[in-house]
Amino acid sequence: MAHMPGRSGPAIDGADEGGVYRQEDDYDRGMPYDPSAYPPFAVTVDLVVLTVRRHSLCALAVRRGESPFQGRWALPGGFVRPDEDLTQAAARELSEETGLRVHDPDVVPAQDNGAHLEQLATYGDPKRDPRMRVVSVAHLALAPDLPAPKAGGDANSARWAPVEELLRQDGYGRDGEQAAPLAFDHAQILADGVERARSKIEYSSLATAFCPTEFTVGELRRVYEAVWGVALDPRNFHRKVTGTPGFLVPTGGTTTRQGGRPAQLFRAGGATLLNPPMLRPEV
Amino acid sequence: MAHMPGRSGPAIDGADEGGVYRQEDDYDRGMPYDPSAYPPFAVTVDLVVLTVRRHSLCALAVRRGESPFQGRWALPGGFVRPDEDLTQAAARELSEETGLRVHDPDVVPAQDNGAHLEQLATYGDPKRDPRMRVVSVAHLALAPDLPAPKAGGDANSARWAPVEELLRQDGYGRDGEQAAPLAFDHAQILADGVERARSKIEYSSLATAFCPTEFTVGELRRVYEAVWGVALDPRNFHRKVTGTPGFLVPTGGTTTRQGGRPAQLFRAGGATLLNPPMLRPEV
DNA sequence: TCAAAAGTGTTGGTATTACACCCATGT
DNA sequence: ACATGGGTGTAATACCAACACTTTTGA
């Protein structure tokens, strides 16, 4: 392995030969945009919508009706309109696909049942869409469990599927559903979204976005277990989340919907940071 | 505060009336792109290039020569070309502005002097550029200390400036340099990049990207202190970083370039995750 | 000899685990 | 009565902040 001294490598030397720190000469924001010099890009938003159903982490997938990737599953998404912000576009798509409203981030105690929505990453490989240059700004949405997509109308056009099923490159899903790879680069986007969710619930209160407005400590724990695919000690988990000031707010009510001894109901508190973080056990 | 029951809010009910999970009807990827229906977007990359100079966190700023924001400081950036990926475009811009090569992420022990480069976030407010719709994919680059921008040629066209000076909305910088707000939404982008860097060095080996290839424990500590703006205990810091397996690799050499007793030289090791994380003291 | 920076030892407080154990309900 | 899930107590352990102390150089 060739070793390069700290501050005087060829890159810097080369830069000193005239290329460093110069203003770029083939682009300046002051120039009017010339479409013939820079062909237009299409800009879309794609959504990774995650929820926890039946103890497993699921994502919303829609079936493509058109070529390319006709008949294959894909992430929901669509064009950004000329007058809307990227976040607005993502919220609109989310609402169109699921009926979910988006949480107002200014309303700190999450009183409503809205979903969490955040920008994930942007994907712009020139070949990611075979027809044209499409740059997609992917967003991550976390939602509480919702009723299954209606079978009427355009049946089989949308479903919640376990993420490991959508990311599996061969084999078949639960209902014999063909588990062909997702369309475009959506497998990569989904994988990135799942990883973001997995790491973010470690140190934030984001897991509560998977729960209904009022939930028990055990329900919150099952969210962590489903997202991480691990088992957590119920006793220590209880101590951890109830012992963090501002993380959970008791509503006063109790429920026995999970059976057993009545459990206290909580709402998400104002604290968005979990410090020290929840420890994710090795798998 | 109106409370909404968990799983039967109006949003869901409304969705059940026919709007939920339907395929979007005004957009389908199978349709050929119609520019008259969806006016083209320009896609750019903007760069937050950070380095540590004289014990303070600095960012690269370039002066705008054209309207709008003529004469104001801005982040370096430029159009994404039709045939290049977003990461390629960011790496090209970084090289053009600083002469820095980008680290090959596959070369795990960071032997070269390249910079760290990662996507930060995408900014697409319809009004962020007064002339046209521009979506900018911001990237974050971390570089070791570089020679100051050359004063020859297009003098005063680029400089390293402390981030708090660039983010200050009033007053003047060190040289009487006018500290007007950065052009466009670049203050927000810079703030987001700084926050990303501050939080990421907590739990990763990213701080080594600010150091030359070989560095001492004290030099690495001064990076943390500059980025976070705090003082760290030299003894505990030493134990922490040398005690994490694979984090630092001793090169065998020593140096006294900081004065005092000779210090061991290290290179960044293969470990990219620092677990448990470095604790960022309260400010 | 002194200042400066590197590096080691020690200690008390705190957090985390891995349990044993009890509580309140539905069947 | 008993299964089920909720919730508390406790001891062993690991970790970390704080600081005293030693080492090795340049001035």
Short mmCIF file of C-alpha atoms in Angstrom, two decimals, chain A residues 31 54 76 97 103 117 123 130 135 141 147 158 164 169 179 182 193 218 226 258:
data_model
loop_
_atom_site.label_atom_id
_atom_site.label_comp_id
_atom_site.label_asym_id
_atom_site.label_seq_id
_atom_site.Cartn_x
_atom_site.Cartn_y
_atom_site.Cartn_z
CA MET A 31 -26.74 32.20 -16.15
CA ARG A 54 -48.78 -9.00 13.24
CA PRO A 76 -45.69 4.45 -3.98
CA GLU A 97 -52.09 6.27 -0.87
CA HIS A 103 -47.90 14.99 11.89
CA LEU A 117 -42.67 11.78 7.68
CA TYR A 123 -31.55 8.65 -5.82
CA PRO A 130 -34.86 3.26 -18.47
CA VAL A 135 -34.25 12.02 -9.72
CA ALA A 141 -43.10 7.50 6.69
CA PRO A 147 -56.77 -1.61 7.93
CA ALA A 158 -51.63 -2.25 -3.09
CA GLU A 164 -37.99 -9.15 4.34
CA GLN A 169 -34.72 -11.53 -4.41
CA ALA A 179 -41.61 -12.04 -4.68
CA LEU A 182 -39.10 -4.45 -6.55
CA GLY A 193 -35.50 3.33 4.80
CA GLY A 218 -45.81 -3.63 26.16
CA ALA A 226 -40.70 -6.23 15.40
CA GLN A 258 -53.46 -7.47 25.39
#
